[in-house]
Amino acid sequence: MIQINISEIQAKLIEGYGLIKDAKGKDLVLVIGNTGVGKSTFLNYMLGYKMYQNEESDTVETVERECPAHIGHNMHSQTLYTHPIADKNYPWVFTDCPGFLDNRMTNDTIVTSISMELTIRIAKQVKGIVILMDATEFLSSRLTALGPLMKILIKLFRDPVEMLKYSVIGVTKLDQIKGGKTRAKKITLQGLNKIKEECRRRIKTLETEKRERDGTDLIISEYKVMEEFTSAVLGRKDDIMFIDILDDGDSKQLVTDRICAIRSRTEAQTDQLPYDTSPPPISTSTSNAQQDALPLPLITIADFNFEDYDINRTSFNKAIYDLAGEGNQLIGAITGAVDQLKRAIDLWNDNKKRMTSMKRLRSELDSYISASEVPTKLINTWSEMLEENEQSIQSEKRKMQSVNDHLKKFKQELNEINTDKPVIFAEKKYIKKEQYWTYHEVLFDFDTEDERTPIVDIDQRIGNGCWCNTTDERRRGRYKTWYQSDWWKSGDATMTVYIASKHDTGNRRRIKDLRVEISRCKESFDELNDNVLELKKSKERISSNITSVKNVVQEEVEKDRTNKLRQCDGDIEQLSARMAENRRRMEKSKAKGLELLENFYGDSDTLKMPEKFEIVQSINELLRFPSTLVYKFIKRYKTFKANFDVTKRYFQLDLNETDLSQLSQDNTADELDDGAINKKDPITGKWIRTLVVTKAGTGFELSSLMEQFPMNSVGSVFEFTHPTTGKKERILYGDWAQLNESASPTSTEEEQISQVDQVLSMSSNDPQELNRLKQSVEEEIEMLKKIIQEREELFTNQRQLDKITERLKRFTTDETTEDISSMEDSFEIWC
Ligand SMILES: Nc1nc2c(ncn2[C@@H]2O[C@H](COP(=O)(O)OP(=O)(O)OP(=O)(O)O)[C@@H](O)[C@H]2O)c(=O)[nH]1
Ligand SMILES: [Mg+2]
């Protein structure tokens, strides 16, 4: 596992970036070679610094202490960063490329490869390459002389052999070869040939044995490249520069000339930035013969292997992606936690609102139910009828009394006519002249028209005498009586004789009339009595109706109330469970958020997220990763950071103290809410369907009326065309909960409610609830129908009663005669 210290790399890259700035927009000549080959020494020489040989250490140094390229005197790489060195004497910028040997720390290797990549990116173009080889390495004539360099070239370039066309091969440290330049040349060429042969041999062996690698750290493909490369170098052996850095500048001039010769015919084209134009890599270009004739294409970044330069660089890229990934994940998690917290707060608030209205609704259930007007109105009407009925009964009784009184009078009169009270029809007066009468005879002799036997009464006051020897010859039409008196007392006496008879003409007529009256009175009395009985029956029926309706209504009310209360209680219970769950979620999200925030700031061992961001951002600025992960992280981090305070505040909330309703999200943007016809259930997030059930018992969804309703119509009365019946009806638009939510309706509202054709509406997304509602409305309608029927029966009775009364009235009006003037008063009362 490769250990990468990303912050160290970043720090070094930032530092190194300052050093590569001289390459910006320039033509570069890269100086490449193994660590210690003498790249820096060569550059100082090229820049005109005087060299001297240090006999003691067998090294070469600049005479001047201060020189642009730092020379290292041990086998550890001294140059970490690519180092472009601009010099007014050259139209290009020599670039000291650090050695790529693996004797460096992993992190440094990464820094070096990135540094070189960045230098090439910011330059105008790579004009040429100086590849340096150490002459002393060829002394051994072994593969190791070229192996490390080949590794570098293979890693660095997509096609190292093709790159030779842009390269100047330089051999260094000639002074260390006994026999000087001439021998050095010989050794070099011999060494290269031997290496070539060795490569061929090894390739053959490996191919025969069908193996990828042998004891060295090179693989078969690398042997092939090395063989090809060596062949190409040997093919242009006269171009190999043997650089004597201790000379007076001859080598310098030769190298300069050779560099100038690279792509000289195409210099005019180099105004274009290779970076932007991105021509195809050289490796895809045409054959050698053609290339000699054609200008060489530009070297672009595509000719390099920086991305997958080596495993370290790959690991580094992966590490950056990991950082971005971690960042994305953490920011995602924090944002998620805060969103969850907000959602939980929202839900809690919504539930709290629902709970408040549910509780209010619960407490207002009484008034809601008593507001059920239908039975109340009916009972009121019936009570009025009952009162009227009672009055009628009383009035009928009074009439009966009066009829009875008359009857009594008539009967009495009739009785009186029947007594034998005489009616004088003849009278004779006798005056006693004498002192006394003895055997005085008086003859009463009358003729009468009456056929009945006359009655004779003699005034007894006439004296002390008595009548004797009376011969009464009374017969029809004749009255003849002899009276003999025996009066012993003296004095005058008047004797009146009269005949009393009830059979005279006047009485007869009256008796007849009285009998008629009596019979009529009896009839009337019976009729009135029947009326009273009828009225009493009605009274009983109404009373029992009232009682039964009251009982039914009371039962319905109780049933309804119990149902609704149960619903309310269920809802309240459910809501409080939900609120508790919301609370738990809030706590959980908060705890999670706080934990994530701690991760965000990191602990002493790990990087803090802001540092990670700095690294990813700055490295991305340098390398421009083609990674959506990185791009996303940078973008997300910036947004996240901008809202960081708010996020932090959410996680630091004291959930028990804070007024959570202040934190409710604004949901007014919900377009369907504008219409207020439908609403979203804050818990399920589903749309609530509003079902309207009209008095006629037909139900429909309120949404089907949306077009007929003006916006924001809640709480108002509207006339609408019923979607099914097509009839005009009025509706108070407002759902069950909303109607009850408003504490006390204003007078206008009350008036509006009273205008409504008894429309019930209820909001729900619960089909069972809607069915229950529909059923209860259907039951109510059935009850109303029954009540109406009973009422009609009652009206029939009332009409009958009216008819009887009317008849009675007629009767009394006809009978107001002079003879029975005493009855008039009582009849008037009837009228
Ligand atoms: N005798 C002799 N020593 C040389 C010559 N060129 C370089 N050296 C020595 O080789 C050592 C390494 O030289 P540098 O120029 O630092 O090598 P480099 O290629 O830049 O090494 P890194 O930057 O580490 O990759 C130093 O001690 C130099 O003095 C040379 O031509 N002759
Ligand atoms: Mg160096």
Short mmCIF file of N, CA and C in Angstrom, two decimals, residues 521-644:
data_model
loop_
_atom_site.label_atom_id
_atom_site.label_comp_id
_atom_site.label_asym_id
_atom_site.label_seq_id
_atom_site.Cartn_x
_atom_site.Cartn_y
_atom_site.Cartn_z
N CYS A 521 -128.31 20.61 19.41
CA CYS A 521 -127.25 20.81 20.41
C CYS A 521 -126.54 19.50 20.68
N LYS A 522 -127.32 18.46 20.79
CA LYS A 522 -126.72 17.16 21.07
C LYS A 522 -125.78 16.75 19.94
N GLU A 523 -126.31 16.99 18.73
CA GLU A 523 -125.50 16.66 17.56
C GLU A 523 -124.17 17.41 17.56
N SER A 524 -124.30 18.69 17.77
CA SER A 524 -123.11 19.56 17.81
C SER A 524 -122.16 19.15 18.91
N PHE A 525 -122.76 18.85 20.01
CA PHE A 525 -121.94 18.42 21.14
C PHE A 525 -121.14 17.16 20.78
N ASP A 526 -121.86 16.25 20.13
CA ASP A 526 -121.19 15.01 19.73
C ASP A 526 -120.05 15.30 18.75
N GLU A 527 -120.37 16.18 17.79
CA GLU A 527 -119.35 16.53 16.79
C GLU A 527 -118.12 17.13 17.46
N LEU A 528 -118.45 18.09 18.38
CA LEU A 528 -117.33 18.74 19.08
C LEU A 528 -116.55 17.73 19.88
N ASN A 529 -117.28 16.86 20.47
CA ASN A 529 -116.64 15.82 21.25
C ASN A 529 -115.71 14.97 20.38
N ASP A 530 -116.23 14.63 19.19
CA ASP A 530 -115.40 13.88 18.25
C ASP A 530 -114.13 14.67 17.90
N ASN A 531 -114.34 15.97 17.65
CA ASN A 531 -113.19 16.84 17.33
C ASN A 531 -112.14 16.77 18.41
N VAL A 532 -112.66 16.94 19.61
CA VAL A 532 -111.72 16.95 20.74
C VAL A 532 -110.96 15.63 20.79
N LEU A 533 -111.71 14.56 20.58
CA LEU A 533 -111.06 13.25 20.60
C LEU A 533 -109.99 13.17 19.52
N GLU A 534 -110.39 13.68 18.32
CA GLU A 534 -109.45 13.69 17.20
C GLU A 534 -108.20 14.50 17.51
N LEU A 535 -108.49 15.70 18.07
CA LEU A 535 -107.37 16.59 18.43
C LEU A 535 -106.47 15.95 19.48
N LYS A 536 -107.13 15.27 20.40
CA LYS A 536 -106.34 14.63 21.45
C LYS A 536 -105.44 13.55 20.85
N LYS A 537 -106.01 12.85 19.83
CA LYS A 537 -105.22 11.82 19.17
C LYS A 537 -104.01 12.47 18.47
N SER A 538 -104.28 13.58 17.75
CA SER A 538 -103.20 14.30 17.06
C SER A 538 -102.14 14.72 18.06
N LYS A 539 -102.68 15.21 19.19
CA LYS A 539 -101.76 15.68 20.22
C LYS A 539 -100.82 14.55 20.65
N GLU A 540 -101.45 13.43 20.84
CA GLU A 540 -100.65 12.28 21.26
C GLU A 540 -99.60 11.94 20.20
N ARG A 541 -100.08 11.97 18.89
CA ARG A 541 -99.16 11.61 17.81
C ARG A 541 -97.98 12.58 17.72
N ILE A 542 -98.35 13.89 17.80
CA ILE A 542 -97.27 14.89 17.71
C ILE A 542 -96.30 14.71 18.88
N SER A 543 -96.89 14.54 20.06
CA SER A 543 -96.04 14.39 21.25
C SER A 543 -95.12 13.20 21.08
N SER A 544 -95.72 12.09 20.57
CA SER A 544 -94.86 10.91 20.45
C SER A 544 -93.83 11.11 19.35
N ASN A 545 -94.25 11.85 18.26
CA ASN A 545 -93.27 12.17 17.21
C ASN A 545 -92.09 12.93 17.76
N ILE A 546 -92.47 13.98 18.51
CA ILE A 546 -91.42 14.82 19.09
C ILE A 546 -90.49 13.97 19.94
N THR A 547 -91.14 13.16 20.77
CA THR A 547 -90.31 12.33 21.65
C THR A 547 -89.41 11.42 20.82
N SER A 548 -90.05 10.76 19.79
CA SER A 548 -89.23 9.81 19.04
C SER A 548 -88.15 10.52 18.25
N VAL A 549 -88.51 11.67 17.61
CA VAL A 549 -87.47 12.40 16.84
C VAL A 549 -86.37 12.85 17.78
N LYS A 550 -86.84 13.35 18.95
CA LYS A 550 -85.83 13.80 19.92
C LYS A 550 -84.92 12.65 20.29
N ASN A 551 -85.56 11.50 20.50
CA ASN A 551 -84.75 10.34 20.86
C ASN A 551 -83.82 9.94 19.74
N VAL A 552 -84.44 9.93 18.50
CA VAL A 552 -83.63 9.54 17.34
C VAL A 552 -82.48 10.51 17.16
N VAL A 553 -82.83 11.82 17.21
CA VAL A 553 -81.80 12.84 17.02
C VAL A 553 -80.74 12.72 18.10
N GLN A 554 -81.25 12.56 19.31
CA GLN A 554 -80.31 12.45 20.41
C GLN A 554 -79.38 11.27 20.20
N GLU A 555 -80.03 10.16 19.74
CA GLU A 555 -79.22 8.96 19.48
C GLU A 555 -78.20 9.23 18.41
N GLU A 556 -78.73 9.89 17.29
CA GLU A 556 -77.84 10.20 16.17
C GLU A 556 -76.70 11.09 16.62
N VAL A 557 -77.12 12.12 17.40
CA VAL A 557 -76.13 13.07 17.89
C VAL A 557 -75.08 12.34 18.70
N GLU A 558 -75.59 11.48 19.57
CA GLU A 558 -74.65 10.75 20.43
C GLU A 558 -73.74 9.86 19.60
N LYS A 559 -74.41 9.18 18.63
CA LYS A 559 -73.65 8.27 17.77
C LYS A 559 -72.59 9.06 17.00
N ASP A 560 -73.07 10.16 16.40
CA ASP A 560 -72.18 11.00 15.60
C ASP A 560 -71.04 11.55 16.45
N ARG A 561 -71.47 12.07 17.62
CA ARG A 561 -70.48 12.67 18.52
C ARG A 561 -69.43 11.61 18.93
N THR A 562 -69.97 10.43 19.31
CA THR A 562 -69.05 9.38 19.74
C THR A 562 -68.10 9.01 18.61
N ASN A 563 -68.70 8.88 17.40
CA ASN A 563 -67.84 8.54 16.25
C ASN A 563 -66.76 9.57 16.03
N LYS A 564 -67.24 10.84 16.03
CA LYS A 564 -66.29 11.91 15.72
C LYS A 564 -65.27 12.05 16.82
N LEU A 565 -65.75 11.90 18.05
CA LEU A 565 -64.80 11.99 19.16
C LEU A 565 -63.77 10.88 19.07
N ARG A 566 -64.29 9.70 18.67
CA ARG A 566 -63.36 8.57 18.54
C ARG A 566 -62.35 8.86 17.44
N GLN A 567 -62.91 9.43 16.34
CA GLN A 567 -62.00 9.79 15.24
C GLN A 567 -60.97 10.80 15.71
N CYS A 568 -61.49 11.82 16.42
CA CYS A 568 -60.61 12.88 16.94
C CYS A 568 -59.55 12.27 17.84
N ASP A 569 -60.02 11.44 18.78
CA ASP A 569 -59.08 10.85 19.73
C ASP A 569 -58.04 10.01 19.00
N GLY A 570 -58.56 9.25 18.01
CA GLY A 570 -57.64 8.42 17.22
C GLY A 570 -56.61 9.29 16.53
N ASP A 571 -57.13 10.37 15.90
CA ASP A 571 -56.22 11.28 15.19
C ASP A 571 -55.23 11.92 16.14
N ILE A 572 -55.76 12.34 17.30
CA ILE A 572 -54.89 13.01 18.27
C ILE A 572 -53.81 12.04 18.72
N GLU A 573 -54.25 10.81 18.97
CA GLU A 573 -53.28 9.80 19.42
C GLU A 573 -52.22 9.57 18.35
N GLN A 574 -52.75 9.43 17.11
CA GLN A 574 -51.85 9.19 15.98
C GLN A 574 -50.88 10.37 15.81
N LEU A 575 -51.47 11.58 15.93
CA LEU A 575 -50.65 12.78 15.76
C LEU A 575 -49.58 12.88 16.83
N SER A 576 -49.99 12.57 18.07
CA SER A 576 -48.99 12.71 19.13
C SER A 576 -47.91 11.64 18.96
N ALA A 577 -48.32 10.46 18.42
CA ALA A 577 -47.30 9.44 18.15
C ALA A 577 -46.36 9.93 17.05
N ARG A 578 -46.98 10.56 16.04
CA ARG A 578 -46.16 11.07 14.94
C ARG A 578 -45.23 12.17 15.42
N MET A 579 -45.81 13.04 16.30
CA MET A 579 -44.98 14.14 16.81
C MET A 579 -43.81 13.60 17.62
N ALA A 580 -44.10 12.54 18.40
CA ALA A 580 -43.03 11.94 19.19
C ALA A 580 -41.97 11.36 18.25
N GLU A 581 -42.47 10.73 17.17
CA GLU A 581 -41.55 10.17 16.18
C GLU A 581 -40.75 11.29 15.52
N ASN A 582 -41.45 12.40 15.20
CA ASN A 582 -40.77 13.56 14.62
C ASN A 582 -39.67 14.05 15.54
N ARG A 583 -40.01 14.10 16.83
CA ARG A 583 -39.03 14.55 17.84
C ARG A 583 -37.82 13.65 17.83
N ARG A 584 -38.12 12.32 17.82
CA ARG A 584 -37.01 11.36 17.83
C ARG A 584 -36.13 11.57 16.62
N ARG A 585 -36.80 11.81 15.47
CA ARG A 585 -36.02 12.02 14.24
C ARG A 585 -35.19 13.28 14.34
N MET A 586 -35.81 14.31 14.94
CA MET A 586 -35.09 15.58 15.10
C MET A 586 -33.84 15.34 15.91
N GLU A 587 -34.04 14.65 17.06
CA GLU A 587 -32.90 14.39 17.95
C GLU A 587 -31.82 13.59 17.22
N LYS A 588 -32.32 12.59 16.47
CA LYS A 588 -31.40 11.70 15.77
C LYS A 588 -30.62 12.49 14.71
N SER A 589 -31.36 13.28 13.92
CA SER A 589 -30.70 14.05 12.86
C SER A 589 -29.72 15.04 13.46
N LYS A 590 -30.14 15.63 14.60
CA LYS A 590 -29.27 16.62 15.23
C LYS A 590 -27.99 15.95 15.71
N ALA A 591 -28.15 14.81 16.40
CA ALA A 591 -26.98 14.10 16.91
C ALA A 591 -26.08 13.68 15.76
N LYS A 592 -26.73 13.19 14.71
CA LYS A 592 -25.97 12.75 13.53
C LYS A 592 -25.23 13.94 12.95
N GLY A 593 -25.95 15.07 12.83
CA GLY A 593 -25.37 16.28 12.26
C GLY A 593 -24.16 16.75 13.06
N LEU A 594 -24.30 16.73 14.39
CA LEU A 594 -23.19 17.18 15.24
C LEU A 594 -21.96 16.28 15.07
N GLU A 595 -22.26 14.99 14.97
CA GLU A 595 -21.17 14.03 14.79
C GLU A 595 -20.49 14.30 13.44
N LEU A 596 -21.30 14.56 12.42
CA LEU A 596 -20.74 14.81 11.10
C LEU A 596 -19.95 16.11 11.07
N LEU A 597 -20.46 17.10 11.83
CA LEU A 597 -19.73 18.37 11.87
C LEU A 597 -18.36 18.18 12.49
N GLU A 598 -18.30 17.30 13.51
CA GLU A 598 -17.00 16.99 14.11
C GLU A 598 -16.08 16.39 13.08
N ASN A 599 -16.64 15.48 12.27
CA ASN A 599 -15.84 14.89 11.19
C ASN A 599 -15.39 15.96 10.22
N PHE A 600 -16.28 16.92 10.03
CA PHE A 600 -15.98 18.00 9.09
C PHE A 600 -14.73 18.75 9.53
N TYR A 601 -14.66 18.98 10.83
CA TYR A 601 -13.48 19.70 11.34
C TYR A 601 -12.30 18.77 11.57
N GLY A 602 -12.57 17.47 11.55
CA GLY A 602 -11.48 16.51 11.70
C GLY A 602 -10.91 16.49 13.11
N ASP A 603 -10.09 15.46 13.39
CA ASP A 603 -9.40 15.46 14.67
C ASP A 603 -7.92 15.73 14.41
N SER A 604 -7.13 15.59 15.45
CA SER A 604 -5.72 15.98 15.28
C SER A 604 -5.00 15.11 14.25
N ASP A 605 -5.50 13.87 14.06
CA ASP A 605 -4.78 12.97 13.15
C ASP A 605 -5.18 13.13 11.69
N THR A 606 -6.44 13.52 11.51
CA THR A 606 -6.89 13.57 10.11
C THR A 606 -7.02 15.01 9.63
N LEU A 607 -7.15 15.10 8.35
CA LEU A 607 -7.28 16.43 7.76
C LEU A 607 -8.67 16.98 8.00
N LYS A 608 -8.74 18.28 8.23
CA LYS A 608 -10.06 18.90 8.35
C LYS A 608 -10.63 19.06 6.95
N MET A 609 -11.94 19.07 6.91
CA MET A 609 -12.57 19.17 5.59
C MET A 609 -12.17 20.45 4.85
N PRO A 610 -12.09 21.61 5.53
CA PRO A 610 -11.67 22.81 4.80
C PRO A 610 -10.26 22.64 4.21
N GLU A 611 -9.42 21.91 4.94
CA GLU A 611 -8.06 21.68 4.39
C GLU A 611 -8.13 20.77 3.18
N LYS A 612 -8.95 19.76 3.32
CA LYS A 612 -9.11 18.84 2.19
C LYS A 612 -9.59 19.63 0.96
N PHE A 613 -10.52 20.51 1.25
CA PHE A 613 -11.05 21.30 0.14
C PHE A 613 -9.94 22.14 -0.49
N GLU A 614 -9.15 22.77 0.39
CA GLU A 614 -8.05 23.61 -0.11
C GLU A 614 -7.16 22.80 -1.04
N ILE A 615 -6.83 21.58 -0.57
CA ILE A 615 -5.94 20.73 -1.35
C ILE A 615 -6.57 20.38 -2.70
N VAL A 616 -7.81 19.88 -2.61
CA VAL A 616 -8.47 19.46 -3.84
C VAL A 616 -8.62 20.64 -4.79
N GLN A 617 -9.01 21.75 -4.22
CA GLN A 617 -9.23 22.91 -5.08
C GLN A 617 -7.91 23.37 -5.72
N SER A 618 -6.89 23.50 -4.87
CA SER A 618 -5.64 24.04 -5.44
C SER A 618 -5.03 23.05 -6.42
N ILE A 619 -5.08 21.76 -6.09
CA ILE A 619 -4.50 20.78 -7.02
C ILE A 619 -5.32 20.71 -8.30
N ASN A 620 -6.62 20.86 -8.14
CA ASN A 620 -7.46 20.85 -9.34
C ASN A 620 -7.18 22.08 -10.20
N GLU A 621 -6.91 23.19 -9.54
CA GLU A 621 -6.58 24.39 -10.31
C GLU A 621 -5.32 24.14 -11.13
N LEU A 622 -4.39 23.39 -10.50
CA LEU A 622 -3.14 23.11 -11.20
C LEU A 622 -3.33 22.06 -12.30
N LEU A 623 -3.99 20.99 -11.93
CA LEU A 623 -4.03 19.84 -12.84
C LEU A 623 -5.30 19.70 -13.66
N ARG A 624 -6.32 20.42 -13.26
CA ARG A 624 -7.62 20.35 -13.93
C ARG A 624 -8.04 18.90 -14.14
N PHE A 625 -8.36 18.28 -13.05
CA PHE A 625 -8.79 16.89 -13.11
C PHE A 625 -10.03 16.74 -13.98
N PRO A 626 -10.03 15.76 -14.82
CA PRO A 626 -11.26 15.57 -15.62
C PRO A 626 -12.25 14.73 -14.81
N SER A 627 -12.50 15.15 -13.57
CA SER A 627 -13.33 14.31 -12.70
C SER A 627 -14.57 15.05 -12.22
N THR A 628 -15.71 14.45 -12.46
CA THR A 628 -16.95 15.07 -12.00
C THR A 628 -16.99 15.07 -10.47
N LEU A 629 -16.32 14.05 -9.90
CA LEU A 629 -16.28 13.93 -8.45
C LEU A 629 -15.64 15.19 -7.84
N VAL A 630 -14.53 15.58 -8.43
CA VAL A 630 -13.79 16.75 -7.94
C VAL A 630 -14.59 18.01 -8.20
N TYR A 631 -15.11 18.10 -9.40
CA TYR A 631 -15.88 19.29 -9.79
C TYR A 631 -17.08 19.47 -8.84
N LYS A 632 -17.73 18.33 -8.59
CA LYS A 632 -18.91 18.34 -7.73
C LYS A 632 -18.53 18.76 -6.31
N PHE A 633 -17.41 18.20 -5.85
CA PHE A 633 -16.97 18.52 -4.49
C PHE A 633 -16.72 20.02 -4.33
N ILE A 634 -16.01 20.58 -5.29
CA ILE A 634 -15.67 22.02 -5.21
C ILE A 634 -16.96 22.84 -5.20
N LYS A 635 -17.84 22.49 -6.09
CA LYS A 635 -19.10 23.23 -6.20
C LYS A 635 -19.93 23.07 -4.91
N ARG A 636 -20.04 21.82 -4.49
CA ARG A 636 -20.85 21.54 -3.30
C ARG A 636 -20.28 22.21 -2.07
N TYR A 637 -18.95 22.14 -1.96
CA TYR A 637 -18.31 22.69 -0.77
C TYR A 637 -18.59 24.19 -0.67
N LYS A 638 -18.48 24.86 -1.83
CA LYS A 638 -18.67 26.33 -1.82
C LYS A 638 -20.10 26.67 -1.36
N THR A 639 -21.05 25.97 -1.93
CA THR A 639 -22.45 26.22 -1.54
C THR A 639 -22.65 25.90 -0.06
N PHE A 640 -22.08 24.76 0.30
CA PHE A 640 -22.23 24.31 1.69
C PHE A 640 -21.63 25.32 2.65
N LYS A 641 -20.46 25.83 2.29
CA LYS A 641 -19.75 26.78 3.15
C LYS A 641 -20.56 28.07 3.28
N ALA A 642 -21.18 28.45 2.17
CA ALA A 642 -21.96 29.70 2.18
C ALA A 642 -23.14 29.59 3.16
N ASN A 643 -23.67 28.36 3.28
CA ASN A 643 -24.81 28.17 4.19
C ASN A 643 -24.40 27.54 5.51
N PHE A 644 -23.11 27.55 5.74
CA PHE A 644 -22.59 26.79 6.87
C PHE A 644 -23.18 27.25 8.21
#
